[in-house]
Coordinates of C-alpha atoms in Angstrom, one line a residue:
X1 CA 21.4 -47.2 43.4
X2 CA 22.2 -43.7 43.8
X3 CA 25.7 -44.2 42.9
X4 CA 24.5 -46.1 39.6
X5 CA 22.3 -42.6 38.5
X6 CA 24.8 -40.7 37.6
X7 CA 26.9 -43.6 35.9
X8 CA 23.6 -44.4 34.1
X9 CA 22.7 -40.9 32.8
X10 CA 26.3 -40.3 31.7
X11 CA 26.6 -43.2 29.6
X12 CA 22.9 -42.3 28.0
X13 CA 24.7 -38.7 27.1
X14 CA 27.7 -40.4 25.8
X15 CA 26.6 -40.4 22.0
X16 CA 24.7 -37.2 21.8
X17 CA 27.9 -35.8 23.1
X18 CA 30.4 -37.8 20.5
X19 CA 27.9 -37.5 17.8
X20 CA 25.7 -34.6 17.8
X21 CA 28.7 -32.4 16.9
X22 CA 28.7 -34.2 13.8
X23 CA 25.5 -33.1 12.8
X24 CA 26.4 -30.3 10.8
X25 CA 29.1 -29.0 8.3
X26 CA 30.5 -25.6 8.6
X27 CA 32.4 -23.7 5.7
X28 CA 34.3 -20.6 6.6
X29 CA 35.8 -18.3 3.9
X30 CA 37.5 -15.1 3.9
X31 CA 38.5 -12.3 0.9
X32 CA 40.1 -9.0 0.5
X33 CA 36.7 -6.9 -0.9
X34 CA 37.1 -3.2 -1.4
X35 CA 34.0 -1.0 -0.4
X36 CA 32.0 -0.3 -4.2
X37 CA 31.6 -3.8 -4.7
X38 CA 28.9 -6.3 -5.4
X39 CA 28.4 -9.2 -3.7
X40 CA 25.5 -12.0 -5.1
X41 CA 24.6 -14.9 -3.3
X42 CA 22.6 -17.6 -5.0
X43 CA 21.0 -20.3 -2.8
X44 CA 20.0 -23.5 -4.6
X45 CA 18.7 -25.2 -1.3
X46 CA 16.8 -24.2 1.5
X47 CA 18.6 -21.9 4.3
X48 CA 18.6 -18.6 5.4
X49 CA 21.2 -15.7 4.3
X50 CA 22.0 -13.1 6.2
X51 CA 24.0 -10.0 5.5
X52 CA 25.5 -7.4 8.0
X53 CA 28.0 -4.6 7.2
X54 CA 31.1 -3.7 8.9
X55 CA 34.2 -1.5 8.6
X56 CA 36.7 -4.0 7.3
X57 CA 37.8 -4.3 3.8
X58 CA 37.1 -7.9 3.4
X59 CA 34.2 -10.5 3.6
X60 CA 34.0 -12.9 5.8
X61 CA 31.1 -16.0 5.3
X62 CA 29.8 -18.8 7.7
X63 CA 27.8 -21.4 6.2
X64 CA 26.6 -23.8 8.4
X65 CA 24.8 -27.2 6.5
X66 CA 22.4 -29.2 8.5
X67 CA 20.6 -32.6 7.6
X68 CA 21.5 -35.7 6.7
X69 CA 22.3 -35.1 2.8
X70 CA 24.6 -32.0 4.1
X71 CA 27.7 -33.7 2.5
X72 CA 25.8 -33.6 -1.2
X73 CA 25.7 -29.7 -0.3
X74 CA 28.5 -27.6 -2.8
X75 CA 29.6 -24.2 -1.6
X76 CA 31.1 -22.3 -4.3
X77 CA 33.2 -18.9 -3.4
X78 CA 34.3 -17.3 -6.8
X79 CA 36.4 -13.8 -6.3
X80 CA 35.3 -11.2 -9.3
X81 CA 37.5 -8.0 -10.1
X82 CA 34.7 -6.3 -8.3
X83 CA 33.3 -8.5 -6.1
X84 CA 32.5 -11.8 -5.2
X85 CA 29.9 -14.8 -6.0
X86 CA 28.7 -17.0 -3.8
X87 CA 26.4 -20.0 -4.6
X88 CA 25.2 -23.0 -2.3
X89 CA 23.5 -25.6 -4.3
X90 CA 22.7 -29.4 -3.7
X91 CA 24.8 -32.2 -6.0
X92 CA 21.5 -34.3 -6.3
X93 CA 18.7 -32.0 -8.4
X94 CA 16.9 -34.9 -9.1
X95 CA 15.1 -34.4 -5.9
X96 CA 14.4 -32.3 -2.8
X97 CA 18.1 -32.3 -0.9
X98 CA 17.5 -33.0 2.8
X99 CA 19.9 -30.3 3.9
X100 CA 19.8 -26.4 4.6
X101 CA 22.6 -24.1 4.0
X102 CA 22.7 -20.8 6.5
X103 CA 24.8 -18.6 5.6
X104 CA 26.0 -15.2 7.9
X105 CA 28.4 -13.0 5.6
X106 CA 30.0 -9.7 6.8
X107 CA 30.7 -7.4 4.1
X108 CA 32.6 -3.8 4.1
X109 CA 29.5 -1.4 4.6
X110 CA 29.3 0.1 0.8
X111 CA 28.6 -2.8 -0.8
X112 CA 25.9 -3.9 -3.6
X113 CA 24.0 -6.7 -2.7
X114 CA 21.8 -9.3 -4.7
X115 CA 20.2 -12.7 -3.3
X116 CA 18.3 -15.5 -5.1
X117 CA 16.7 -17.7 -2.8
X118 CA 15.1 -20.8 -3.3
X119 CA 13.3 -20.9 0.2
X120 CA 14.6 -19.0 3.3
X121 CA 14.3 -15.9 5.1
X122 CA 16.7 -12.8 4.2
X123 CA 18.2 -10.2 6.8
X124 CA 20.2 -7.4 6.2
X125 CA 21.6 -4.3 8.1
X126 CA 24.2 -1.9 7.9
X127 CA 24.6 -1.7 4.6
X128 CA 25.3 1.1 2.1
X129 CA 24.5 0.2 -1.4
X130 CA 21.9 -1.3 -3.7
X131 CA 20.0 -4.4 -2.8
X132 CA 18.0 -6.5 -5.2
X133 CA 16.7 -10.3 -5.2
X134 CA 14.2 -12.4 -4.4
X135 CA 12.8 -15.5 -2.2
X136 CA 10.3 -18.1 -3.2
X137 CA 9.1 -19.0 0.5
X138 CA 10.8 -16.7 3.2
X139 CA 10.8 -13.8 5.6
X140 CA 12.7 -10.9 4.5
X141 CA 14.1 -7.9 6.9
X142 CA 15.9 -4.8 6.6
X143 CA 17.7 -2.5 8.7
X144 CA 19.8 0.6 8.7
X145 CA 20.3 0.3 5.0
X146 CA 20.9 3.6 3.1
X147 CA 20.4 3.1 -0.7
X148 CA 17.7 1.5 -2.7
X149 CA 16.1 -1.8 -2.4
X150 CA 14.0 -4.1 -4.8
X151 CA 13.3 -7.2 -2.8
X152 CA 10.2 -9.8 -3.5
X153 CA 9.1 -12.8 -1.5
X154 CA 6.5 -15.5 -2.7
X155 CA 5.6 -16.5 0.5
X156 CA 6.6 -14.4 3.9
X157 CA 6.7 -11.1 5.7
X158 CA 8.4 -7.9 5.0
X159 CA 10.1 -5.9 7.4
X160 CA 11.9 -2.3 6.7
X161 CA 13.4 -0.3 10.0
X162 CA 15.4 2.7 10.4
X163 CA 16.8 3.2 7.3
X164 CA 17.2 5.8 4.2
X165 CA 16.2 4.1 1.4
X166 CA 13.9 4.2 -1.7
X167 CA 12.6 1.1 -3.6
X168 CA 10.1 -1.7 -3.9
X169 CA 9.7 -4.6 -1.4
X170 CA 6.7 -6.9 -2.6
X171 CA 5.1 -10.1 -1.3
X172 CA 2.5 -12.4 -2.4
X173 CA 1.4 -13.5 1.0
X174 CA 2.3 -11.8 3.8
X175 CA 2.6 -8.6 5.7
X176 CA 4.8 -5.4 4.9
X177 CA 6.2 -3.3 7.6
X178 CA 8.0 -0.3 6.9
X179 CA 8.7 1.9 10.0
X180 CA 11.0 5.0 10.9
X181 CA 12.3 5.2 7.1
X182 CA 13.4 8.1 5.0
X183 CA 12.7 7.5 0.9
X184 CA 10.5 6.3 -1.3
X185 CA 10.2 3.4 -0.5
X186 CA 6.8 1.5 -1.7
X187 CA 5.4 -1.6 -0.2
X188 CA 2.9 -4.1 -1.5
X189 CA 1.0 -7.3 -0.9
X190 CA -1.2 -9.7 -2.1
X191 CA -2.6 -11.2 0.7
X192 CA -1.7 -9.0 3.9
X193 CA -1.4 -6.1 5.6
X194 CA 0.7 -3.2 4.8
X195 CA 1.9 -1.3 7.9
X196 CA 3.8 2.5 7.2
X197 CA 4.9 4.3 10.4
X198 CA 6.9 7.3 11.0
X199 CA 7.8 7.6 7.4
X200 CA 8.9 10.6 5.6
X201 CA 9.6 10.9 1.4
X202 CA 13.0 11.7 0.2
X203 CA 16.5 11.2 1.6
X204 CA 17.4 7.7 0.4
X205 CA 20.3 7.8 -2.6
X206 CA 19.1 8.3 -5.9
X207 CA 15.3 9.4 -4.9
X208 CA 13.0 10.9 -6.8
X209 CA 11.5 13.7 -4.4
X210 CA 8.2 14.6 -6.3
X211 CA 7.1 10.9 -6.7
X212 CA 3.5 9.9 -5.4
X213 CA 3.5 7.0 -2.9
X214 CA 1.4 3.8 -4.6
X215 CA 0.5 0.8 -2.1
X216 CA -1.9 -2.1 -3.1
X217 CA -3.0 -5.3 -1.1
X218 CA -5.4 -7.9 -3.1
X219 CA -6.6 -8.7 0.9
X220 CA -5.2 -7.1 4.0
X221 CA -5.4 -3.3 5.9
X222 CA -3.3 -0.5 4.7
X223 CA -2.1 1.9 8.0
X224 CA 0.0 4.7 6.5
X225 CA 1.6 7.7 7.9
X226 CA 3.7 9.5 4.9
X227 CA 4.1 13.2 5.3
X228 CA 5.1 15.6 2.2
X229 CA 4.0 13.0 -0.4
X230 CA 0.9 12.5 -2.1
X231 CA -1.0 8.7 -1.6
X232 CA -2.4 6.6 -3.5
X233 CA -3.9 3.3 -1.5
X234 CA -5.9 0.1 -2.9
X235 CA -7.1 -3.0 -0.7
X236 CA -9.8 -5.7 -2.0
X237 CA -10.9 -6.3 1.7
X238 CA -9.2 -4.7 4.4
X239 CA -9.7 -1.3 6.1
X240 CA -7.3 2.0 4.7
X241 CA -5.9 4.0 8.3
X242 CA -3.9 7.2 7.3
X243 CA -2.1 9.2 9.2
X244 CA -1.0 12.4 7.7
X245 CA -0.5 12.4 3.7
X246 CA -0.4 15.8 1.4
X247 CA -3.1 14.4 -0.9
X248 CA -5.1 11.3 -0.3
X249 CA -6.5 8.9 -2.8
X250 CA -7.7 5.6 -1.1
X251 CA -9.8 2.7 -2.3
X252 CA -11.1 -0.2 -0.4
X253 CA -13.7 -2.9 -1.6
X254 CA -14.8 -3.7 1.7
X255 CA -13.4 -2.0 4.8
X256 CA -13.2 1.4 6.7
X257 CA -11.2 4.4 5.6
X258 CA -9.7 7.0 8.3
X259 CA -8.1 9.7 7.4
X260 CA -6.5 12.0 9.7
X261 CA -5.0 14.5 7.8
X262 CA -5.0 15.1 4.0
X263 CA -3.6 19.1 3.7
X264 CA -4.0 19.5 -0.1
X265 CA -6.9 17.1 -0.3
X266 CA -8.7 13.7 0.1
X267 CA -10.7 11.5 -2.3
X268 CA -11.6 8.3 -0.4
X269 CA -14.4 5.3 -1.7
X270 CA -15.4 1.9 0.2
X271 CA -17.7 -0.5 -0.7
X272 CA -18.9 -1.3 2.3
X273 CA -18.0 0.5 5.2
X274 CA -17.8 4.0 7.3
X275 CA -15.4 6.6 5.9
X276 CA -14.0 9.4 8.4
X277 CA -11.4 12.1 7.7
X278 CA -10.0 14.3 10.4
X279 CA -9.2 17.1 8.5
X280 CA -8.8 18.2 4.6
X281 CA -7.8 21.1 2.8
X282 CA -8.8 21.9 -0.7
X283 CA -11.5 19.0 -1.1
X284 CA -12.7 16.0 0.0
X285 CA -14.9 13.6 -1.6
X286 CA -16.1 10.5 -0.2
X287 CA -18.2 7.7 -1.3
X288 CA -19.3 4.5 0.6
X289 CA -21.9 2.0 -0.4
X290 CA -22.9 0.7 3.2
X291 CA -21.9 3.1 6.0
X292 CA -21.7 6.5 7.3
X293 CA -19.5 9.4 6.5
X294 CA -17.9 12.2 9.1
X295 CA -15.9 15.1 7.6
X296 CA -14.8 17.0 10.5
X297 CA -12.6 19.9 8.9
X298 CA -12.8 20.1 5.3
X299 CA -11.3 23.4 3.8
X300 CA -13.3 23.5 0.6
X301 CA -15.5 22.0 -1.4
X302 CA -17.3 18.6 -0.4
X303 CA -18.7 15.8 -2.1
X304 CA -19.9 13.3 0.3
X305 CA -22.2 10.0 -1.1
X306 CA -23.8 7.0 0.9
X307 CA -26.0 4.5 0.0
X308 CA -27.0 3.2 3.3
X309 CA -25.9 5.4 6.5
X310 CA -25.6 9.1 7.4
X311 CA -23.8 11.9 6.4
X312 CA -22.0 14.4 8.7
X313 CA -19.9 17.4 7.4
X314 CA -18.2 20.7 8.7
X315 CA -16.3 23.0 6.4
X316 CA -14.3 25.6 8.3
X317 CA -11.6 28.0 7.0
X318 CA -12.3 31.8 5.1
X319 CA -15.7 31.1 3.4
X320 CA -14.7 33.7 0.9
X321 CA -11.3 31.7 -0.6
X322 CA -11.6 29.3 -3.0
X323 CA -14.3 26.4 -4.4
X324 CA -17.0 25.6 -1.9
X325 CA -19.7 24.0 -3.6
X326 CA -21.1 21.1 -1.4
X327 CA -23.1 18.0 -2.5
X328 CA -24.0 15.5 0.1
X329 CA -26.6 12.3 -0.7
X330 CA -27.5 9.5 1.2
X331 CA -30.1 6.6 0.3
X332 CA -31.3 6.5 3.7
X333 CA -29.8 8.3 6.6
X334 CA -29.8 11.6 8.0
X335 CA -27.3 14.6 6.5
X336 CA -26.0 17.3 9.3
X337 CA -23.8 20.3 7.4
X338 CA -22.1 22.9 9.6
X339 CA -20.6 26.0 7.6
X340 CA -18.8 28.7 8.7
X341 CA -20.4 32.0 8.8
X342 CA -20.3 34.4 5.9
X343 CA -20.4 31.6 3.1
X344 CA -22.3 32.8 0.0
X345 CA -24.8 29.8 -0.7
X346 CA -27.6 28.8 -2.8
X347 CA -29.5 26.2 -0.8
X348 CA -31.2 22.7 -3.1
X349 CA -32.1 20.1 -0.3
X350 CA -34.8 17.9 -1.2
X351 CA -36.2 14.9 1.5
X352 CA -37.7 12.0 -0.5
X353 CA -40.1 10.3 2.3
X354 CA -41.8 6.7 1.6
X355 CA -45.6 6.0 2.3
X356 CA -44.1 3.0 4.7
X357 CA -41.9 5.4 6.8
X358 CA -43.0 6.0 10.6
X359 CA -40.9 9.0 10.9
X360 CA -41.6 12.4 10.4
X361 CA -38.6 14.0 8.5
X362 CA -37.9 17.2 8.7
X363 CA -35.6 20.0 7.2
X364 CA -33.8 22.0 10.0
X365 CA -31.8 25.2 9.2
X366 CA -30.1 28.4 11.0
X367 CA -30.3 29.8 7.5
X368 CA -33.8 31.2 6.1
X369 CA -34.5 29.1 3.6
X370 CA -37.9 28.1 1.7
X371 CA -39.7 24.7 3.0
X372 CA -42.5 23.4 0.7
X373 CA -44.2 19.9 0.9
X374 CA -45.9 17.7 -1.7
X375 CA -49.1 16.1 -0.6
X376 CA -49.8 13.6 -3.0
X377 CA -47.7 10.2 -3.1
X378 CA -45.8 10.1 -6.2
X379 CA -44.3 6.1 -7.6
X380 CA -40.7 6.2 -8.5
X381 CA -38.7 2.9 -8.2
X382 CA -41.2 0.7 -7.2
X383 CA -42.4 2.9 -3.7
X384 CA -45.0 5.7 -2.9
X385 CA -43.0 9.3 -2.3
X386 CA -43.5 12.1 -0.9
X387 CA -40.8 15.2 -0.9
X388 CA -39.6 17.9 1.1
X389 CA -37.9 21.1 -0.4
X390 CA -35.6 23.2 0.5
X391 CA -34.0 26.3 -1.5
X392 CA -32.9 29.7 -0.8
X393 CA -30.2 32.4 -1.0
X394 CA -27.3 33.6 1.7
X395 CA -25.1 36.1 0.9
X396 CA -25.4 36.2 -2.5
X397 CA -25.8 32.5 -3.4
X398 CA -22.4 31.8 -5.2
X399 CA -21.9 28.2 -4.0
X400 CA -24.4 25.6 -4.5
X401 CA -25.1 23.2 -1.5
X402 CA -27.4 19.9 -2.9
X403 CA -28.2 17.9 -0.2
X404 CA -30.3 14.3 -1.1
X405 CA -31.5 12.0 1.4
X406 CA -34.4 9.8 1.8
X407 CA -36.2 8.7 4.4
X408 CA -33.7 11.0 6.6
X409 CA -34.0 14.7 8.0
X410 CA -31.4 17.3 6.7
X411 CA -29.8 19.8 9.3
X412 CA -27.6 23.0 8.3
X413 CA -26.0 24.9 11.3
X414 CA -23.8 28.0 11.3
X415 CA -20.5 27.4 12.8
X416 CA -18.3 29.6 14.9

């Protein structure tokens, strides 16, 4: 029995060895191709496309066709004066072809590439030129690209890394990741996250150094680190995280916002989350419909409004430089403001507290201020309220400090 076992295994493996190699069909071609040409690939059946740049003055293609209807797939190569066209399609267009065709193509590095795919992944590496195209349902990966990219996928992820590129990448149903890129490259998605990591503007071929960066997602998070550029971000249902950008303008319909650095200014709004700004120069405008606001270091004018949270703000910088008005408002929280010594201010502070509010409200200030309290309940917005007012001038009263809150405290501190 022991001697019969190896013989039996060998017999069982023979069909796999003999017939397994016949389950795919390979097509290989090679063409002379000078740098600076264009290669156009049209994929009219399922399959992946991979492009690699090399230092040869020729194109080399390997097409691997698998599936039960592999013999019904045509592969056409059309040599053009300034490039090459490759078309892969099924003979019988009346039904979905039961075959996939994966192509690996090597071309001179300085080559423009055009893609059109019915549903496979696209990968491109080591190309210096223009990349344009779309795929109906696959991922896109680009690395070591020097040039421009304009690519769309209708159902996959997009990744661009280690490149110098301008342009735009777009997906209707996946994530976008842009890492270690120099250039004006915009990523957008209707149903995923967008992440920028170690990205700097300018540098790609044909770049526009003054262009802003605009990113939109219909339902995902945005994570951006884009120094030396003004950034506009929009998402319908996710968080926004900005590492650094010159000027920030961001909006989310349902998430938190965090901005580490915005040297030229920040305007941020969320319909349902917290806001945190590490530092901003010139101005900071923050609004949330249902969260806390924390502004750590603003060198300029400030506006912060929340419908249901606390506000904590610190102003820094030279108190004698620029516009330094402050407007802070909460519909149900505490407000704390810290300002630099020597700031010229006119105080306009109001606290409203309702009859059913059990905590005593107060104004606490390191600066001289006249505090007044009303003695009678006044009805407003269906509630009975009393008010605490704080007024006064410091150092000439040049900049207005307007603060409003309901059922909260107001604290004004003198910074270091």
